Short mmCIF file of C-alpha atoms in Angstrom, two decimals:
data_model
loop_
_atom_site.label_atom_id
_atom_site.label_comp_id
_atom_site.label_asym_id
_atom_site.label_seq_id
_atom_site.Cartn_x
_atom_site.Cartn_y
_atom_site.Cartn_z
CA MET A 1 0.00 0.00 0.00
CA ARG A 2 1.40 3.38 -1.06
CA SER A 3 2.08 5.75 1.82
CA TYR A 4 0.69 9.30 1.75
CA SER A 5 3.00 12.23 2.35
CA PRO A 6 1.17 15.48 3.09
CA ASP A 7 2.28 18.68 1.33
CA LEU A 8 3.84 20.75 4.12
CA THR A 9 4.76 23.71 1.86
CA PRO A 10 3.49 26.94 3.49
CA PRO A 11 0.66 28.54 1.47
CA TRP A 12 2.69 31.71 0.87
CA LYS A 13 5.42 29.66 -0.84
CA LYS A 14 3.11 27.80 -3.19
CA SER A 15 3.07 29.10 -6.74
CA THR A 16 -0.29 30.27 -8.02
CA PRO A 17 -1.14 29.03 -11.51
CA ALA A 18 -1.69 31.72 -14.11
CA PRO A 19 -5.39 32.40 -14.70
CA GLU A 20 -6.89 30.95 -17.86
CA VAL A 21 -8.22 33.42 -20.43
CA PRO A 22 -10.10 32.37 -23.59
CA ALA A 23 -8.21 33.43 -26.71
CA GLU A 24 -11.10 35.36 -28.21
CA PRO A 25 -10.62 37.15 -31.56
CA ASP A 26 -9.16 40.69 -31.20
CA LEU A 27 -7.88 40.05 -27.67
CA VAL A 28 -4.49 41.80 -27.50
CA VAL A 29 -1.72 39.94 -25.63
CA GLU A 30 2.07 39.78 -25.48
CA GLU A 31 4.01 36.51 -25.83
CA VAL A 32 6.36 36.35 -22.84
CA SER A 33 9.45 34.82 -24.46
CA THR A 34 9.61 37.04 -27.56
CA GLY A 35 7.75 40.19 -26.52
CA PHE A 36 5.62 39.95 -29.67
CA CYS A 37 2.38 41.87 -29.09
CA GLY A 38 -0.71 41.42 -31.22
CA ALA A 39 -4.39 40.68 -31.51
CA VAL A 40 -5.68 37.12 -31.58
CA ILE A 41 -6.61 36.06 -35.11
CA ARG A 42 -7.43 32.39 -34.59
CA CYS A 43 -6.75 29.26 -32.56
CA GLU A 44 -5.97 25.93 -34.18
CA ARG A 45 -5.32 22.31 -33.23
CA THR A 46 -2.02 20.96 -34.55
CA ALA A 47 -0.06 17.74 -34.18
CA GLU A 48 2.16 19.52 -31.63
CA GLY A 49 -0.81 20.87 -29.67
CA PRO A 50 -3.09 23.93 -29.79
CA THR A 51 -1.71 27.19 -31.16
CA VAL A 52 -2.77 30.81 -31.39
CA THR A 53 -2.03 33.22 -34.24
CA LEU A 54 -1.37 36.86 -33.32
CA GLU A 55 -1.32 39.88 -35.63
CA ASP A 56 0.59 43.01 -34.64
CA ARG A 57 -0.38 46.54 -35.61
CA PHE A 58 1.80 46.32 -38.73
CA GLY A 59 -0.04 43.27 -40.05
CA LYS A 60 2.69 40.73 -39.18
CA HIS A 61 1.47 37.29 -38.08
CA ARG A 62 3.16 34.96 -35.57
CA VAL A 63 2.01 31.53 -34.37
CA PHE A 64 2.62 30.48 -30.73
CA PRO A 65 1.79 27.36 -28.73
CA LEU A 66 -0.84 27.67 -26.01
CA VAL A 67 1.42 26.90 -23.04
CA PRO A 68 0.70 27.66 -19.37
CA GLY A 69 1.68 31.20 -18.41
CA GLY A 70 2.81 31.95 -21.94
CA PHE A 71 1.27 35.38 -22.40
CA LEU A 72 0.82 38.78 -20.78
CA LEU A 73 -2.60 40.43 -20.71
CA GLU A 74 -2.42 44.06 -19.59
CA GLY A 75 0.84 43.24 -17.80
CA ARG A 76 -0.50 40.12 -16.06
CA VAL A 77 0.73 36.58 -16.81
CA VAL A 78 -2.10 34.44 -18.16
CA THR A 79 -2.65 31.10 -19.81
CA LEU A 80 -4.51 31.36 -23.08
CA VAL A 81 -6.98 28.58 -23.81
CA ARG A 82 -9.13 27.80 -26.80
CA PRO A 83 -12.41 29.71 -26.51
CA THR A 84 -15.68 27.86 -26.18
CA ALA A 85 -18.75 28.65 -28.24
CA ALA A 86 -20.26 30.42 -25.26
CA GLY A 87 -17.08 32.02 -23.98
CA PRO A 88 -17.07 35.31 -22.05
CA VAL A 89 -17.42 38.56 -23.94
CA ARG A 90 -14.05 40.26 -24.35
CA PRO A 91 -13.58 44.04 -24.25
CA ALA A 92 -14.65 45.68 -27.50
CA ARG A 93 -11.99 47.26 -29.67
CA THR A 94 -12.08 50.47 -31.62
CA ALA A 95 -11.16 50.48 -35.31
CA SER A 96 -7.63 51.57 -34.34
CA GLY A 97 -7.20 48.51 -32.10
CA SER A 98 -7.55 50.38 -28.78
CA VAL A 99 -9.78 49.10 -26.00
CA ALA A 100 -13.18 50.75 -26.36
CA VAL A 101 -14.31 52.74 -23.33
CA PRO A 102 -18.10 52.38 -23.11
CA GLY A 103 -20.17 55.19 -21.68
CA VAL A 104 -17.39 57.80 -21.84
CA ARG A 105 -18.48 61.14 -23.24
CA ALA A 106 -16.32 62.95 -25.76
CA ARG A 107 -13.77 65.18 -24.11
CA VAL A 108 -13.96 68.93 -24.59
CA ALA A 109 -11.79 69.76 -27.58
CA ARG A 110 -8.14 70.55 -26.85
CA ALA A 111 -6.49 73.68 -28.13
CA GLY A 112 -4.10 71.42 -30.04
CA ARG A 113 -5.04 70.15 -33.48
CA ILE A 114 -4.07 67.66 -36.15
CA TYR A 115 -4.08 68.99 -39.71
CA VAL A 116 -4.23 66.72 -42.74
CA GLU A 117 -4.02 67.69 -46.40
CA GLY A 118 -7.52 67.03 -47.67
CA ARG A 119 -11.04 65.84 -46.99
CA HIS A 120 -10.27 62.22 -47.90
CA ASP A 121 -7.38 62.18 -45.41
CA ALA A 122 -9.65 63.56 -42.69
CA GLU A 123 -12.39 61.01 -43.42
CA LEU A 124 -9.95 58.10 -43.29
CA VAL A 125 -8.42 59.27 -40.00
CA GLU A 126 -11.91 59.74 -38.55
CA LYS A 127 -13.04 56.28 -39.59
CA VAL A 128 -10.11 54.46 -37.97
CA TRP A 129 -9.15 56.76 -35.09
CA GLY A 130 -12.38 58.68 -34.52
CA ASP A 131 -13.28 57.00 -31.21
CA ASP A 132 -9.77 57.58 -29.83
CA LEU A 133 -9.74 61.20 -30.96
CA ARG A 134 -13.05 61.97 -29.25
CA VAL A 135 -11.89 60.42 -25.98
CA GLU A 136 -8.70 62.52 -26.18
CA GLY A 137 -10.50 65.67 -27.33
CA VAL A 138 -8.41 65.99 -30.50
CA VAL A 139 -9.91 67.74 -33.53
CA VAL A 140 -8.75 66.90 -37.06
CA GLU A 141 -8.97 69.59 -39.73
CA TYR A 142 -7.86 69.62 -43.34
CA LEU A 143 -5.77 72.16 -45.19
CA GLY A 144 -6.97 71.70 -48.74
CA GLY A 145 -3.33 71.53 -49.88
CA ILE A 146 0.23 71.78 -48.66
CA ASP A 147 1.32 75.03 -50.32
CA ASP A 148 0.05 77.32 -47.56
CA LEU A 149 1.34 75.19 -44.67
CA PRO A 150 3.93 77.70 -43.31
CA ALA A 151 1.32 80.48 -43.21
CA VAL A 152 -1.27 78.20 -41.62
CA VAL A 153 1.14 77.12 -38.90
CA ALA A 154 2.18 80.73 -38.23
CA GLU A 155 -1.48 81.76 -37.90
CA PHE A 156 -2.24 78.83 -35.57
CA GLY A 157 0.62 79.76 -33.26
CA PRO A 158 1.64 76.41 -31.72
CA ALA A 159 2.39 76.53 -27.98
CA PRO A 160 3.08 73.98 -25.20
CA ASP A 161 -0.63 73.86 -24.37
CA ALA A 162 -1.72 73.98 -28.04
CA ARG A 163 0.48 71.64 -30.01
CA LEU A 164 -0.03 71.21 -33.73
CA GLY A 165 0.52 68.00 -35.68
CA VAL A 166 0.48 67.87 -39.47
CA LEU A 167 0.15 64.81 -41.73
CA VAL A 168 1.54 65.35 -45.24
CA ASP A 169 0.99 63.18 -48.32
CA HIS A 170 4.00 62.02 -50.35
CA LEU A 171 6.57 63.32 -47.87
CA VAL A 172 9.74 61.90 -49.39
CA PRO A 173 13.16 63.54 -49.92
CA GLY A 174 13.47 65.86 -52.88
CA THR A 175 9.75 66.56 -53.31
CA LYS A 176 7.90 69.85 -53.11
CA GLU A 177 6.20 68.52 -49.99
CA SER A 178 9.53 67.92 -48.24
CA ARG A 179 10.76 71.43 -49.06
CA ILE A 180 7.61 73.05 -47.69
CA ALA A 181 7.61 70.87 -44.57
CA ALA A 182 11.22 71.87 -43.89
CA GLN A 183 10.08 75.46 -43.48
CA VAL A 184 7.95 74.51 -40.48
CA THR A 185 9.94 74.02 -37.28
CA GLY A 186 9.45 74.44 -33.57
CA PRO A 187 9.11 72.39 -30.38
CA ASP A 188 5.31 72.54 -30.44
CA VAL A 189 4.71 71.60 -34.07
CA LEU A 190 5.34 68.19 -35.62
CA VAL A 191 5.14 67.54 -39.36
CA VAL A 192 5.20 63.90 -40.43
CA GLY A 193 4.20 62.18 -43.63
CA HIS A 194 3.69 58.98 -45.53
CA PRO A 195 5.30 58.03 -48.87
CA TYR A 196 2.09 57.59 -50.86
CA ILE A 197 1.10 59.90 -53.71
CA ASP A 198 -2.39 60.09 -52.24
CA ILE A 199 -4.05 58.85 -49.06
CA TRP A 200 -5.90 56.26 -51.17
CA GLN A 201 -2.65 54.31 -51.47
CA ALA A 202 -2.47 53.95 -47.69
CA VAL A 203 -5.33 51.45 -47.97
CA LYS A 204 -4.00 47.94 -48.54
CA PRO A 205 -4.82 46.63 -52.04
CA SER A 206 -5.87 43.32 -50.49
CA SER A 207 -8.63 45.10 -48.58
CA LEU A 208 -9.99 46.36 -51.90
CA GLY A 209 -9.67 43.06 -53.71
CA ILE A 210 -7.03 44.34 -56.14
CA PRO A 211 -3.49 42.98 -56.62
CA GLU A 212 -1.86 46.41 -56.35
CA TRP A 213 -2.43 50.11 -56.92
CA PRO A 214 -1.99 50.91 -60.62
CA THR A 215 0.95 52.95 -61.87
CA VAL A 216 -0.31 56.22 -63.34
CA PRO A 217 1.79 57.99 -66.03
CA LYS A 218 3.48 61.17 -64.87
CA GLY A 219 1.44 64.25 -65.68
CA GLU A 220 -1.90 62.45 -65.47
CA ASP A 221 -4.20 63.10 -62.53
CA TRP A 222 -3.44 60.20 -60.20
CA LYS A 223 -6.97 59.52 -58.94
CA THR A 224 -8.48 59.72 -62.40
CA GLY A 225 -5.78 57.42 -63.77
CA VAL A 226 -6.39 54.90 -60.99
CA CYS A 227 -10.12 54.88 -61.65
CA ARG A 228 -9.54 54.30 -65.37
CA ALA A 229 -7.04 51.52 -64.80
CA LEU A 230 -9.33 49.71 -62.35
CA GLY A 231 -12.44 50.20 -64.44
CA TRP A 232 -14.14 52.29 -61.76
CA GLY A 233 -15.27 55.04 -64.13
CA GLU A 234 -14.01 58.59 -63.73
CA ASN A 235 -16.10 59.73 -60.78
CA THR A 236 -13.33 60.01 -58.20
CA GLY A 237 -15.78 60.97 -55.46
CA ALA A 238 -17.72 57.74 -55.92
CA ALA A 239 -14.47 55.81 -56.15
CA TRP A 240 -13.29 57.25 -52.84
CA GLY A 241 -16.57 56.15 -51.24
CA ARG A 242 -15.84 52.67 -52.51
CA VAL A 243 -12.32 52.73 -51.06
CA LEU A 244 -13.41 54.12 -47.69
CA SER A 245 -16.22 51.57 -47.34
CA ARG A 246 -13.65 48.76 -47.42
CA VAL A 247 -11.70 50.17 -44.48
CA ARG A 248 -12.98 48.63 -41.27
CA THR A 249 -10.02 48.62 -38.90
CA PHE A 250 -6.33 49.54 -38.75
CA ARG A 251 -5.55 46.18 -40.38
CA ASP A 252 -6.83 47.60 -43.69
CA LEU A 253 -4.16 50.33 -43.69
CA GLU A 254 -0.46 50.31 -44.49
CA PRO A 255 1.99 50.49 -41.54
CA ALA A 256 3.59 53.66 -42.97
CA LEU A 257 0.36 55.54 -42.26
CA LEU A 258 -0.52 53.84 -38.96
CA GLY A 259 2.70 54.82 -37.26
CA ARG A 260 2.52 58.44 -38.37
CA VAL A 261 -1.05 59.02 -37.17
CA GLU A 262 -0.32 57.40 -33.80
CA GLU A 263 2.77 59.62 -33.52
CA LEU A 264 0.69 62.75 -34.12
CA ILE A 265 -1.96 61.77 -31.57
CA ASP A 266 0.70 61.14 -28.96
CA PHE A 267 2.36 64.47 -29.77
CA VAL A 268 -0.71 66.69 -29.46
CA THR A 269 -1.93 64.96 -26.29
CA MET A 270 1.37 65.27 -24.40
CA PRO A 271 0.97 67.35 -21.22
CA GLY A 272 1.99 70.98 -21.71
CA ASP A 273 5.10 72.31 -20.01
#
């Protein structure tokens, strides 16, 4: 007969197992051994055991085994498990990937602003980051073009308690945009840009069901050329509505735009000196 040996380890020395959390879609976690942070895409059964696929904010996918204590959720070690059909409801996410804050009223608008070049830019930023901007009290306005940027910034008068962020299309070395942006300097103004000819290109082709954005001959209006090449007609307003309707979350946008918008939001919401 096997003898029984009681566990005499004091309770305060016993390790507490990590709590189990269902790996629901869009749950954002960090894998402890690599530091990879992303949203849950799916869970699968494999020959080596169950796995979870995470997608980071740049669209990169990584697959990890579901091991005990293998992930961090809001800084806490957890064990991810395959969700059940009737699993608990996870916190809702905004289109930008942030945790939605239910019941919070929009904050009174800050003195600081984010300027973008045109209406399409403003509509795209609103669709993906609108919930975050309202919580932070950040207003987005559009310039209607880059040529008057130095005068606009001078009139705004950026200050520590009224920072100004500017998002510029096609901000690459040697362009007109880069030369104009270089004229705007100061500790309370930040000008950043993406490499795309137009904000349309910041939408991933895969989200639109096209292999790539067409190449438009130099000298031809880019939007009109794109519409012709894709067989969308020549109504660029209607075409933009088509593009915008296919953007649902940050995953539909290129990383080069995501990082710049997040940078601007952080900049204008920094506490004033």
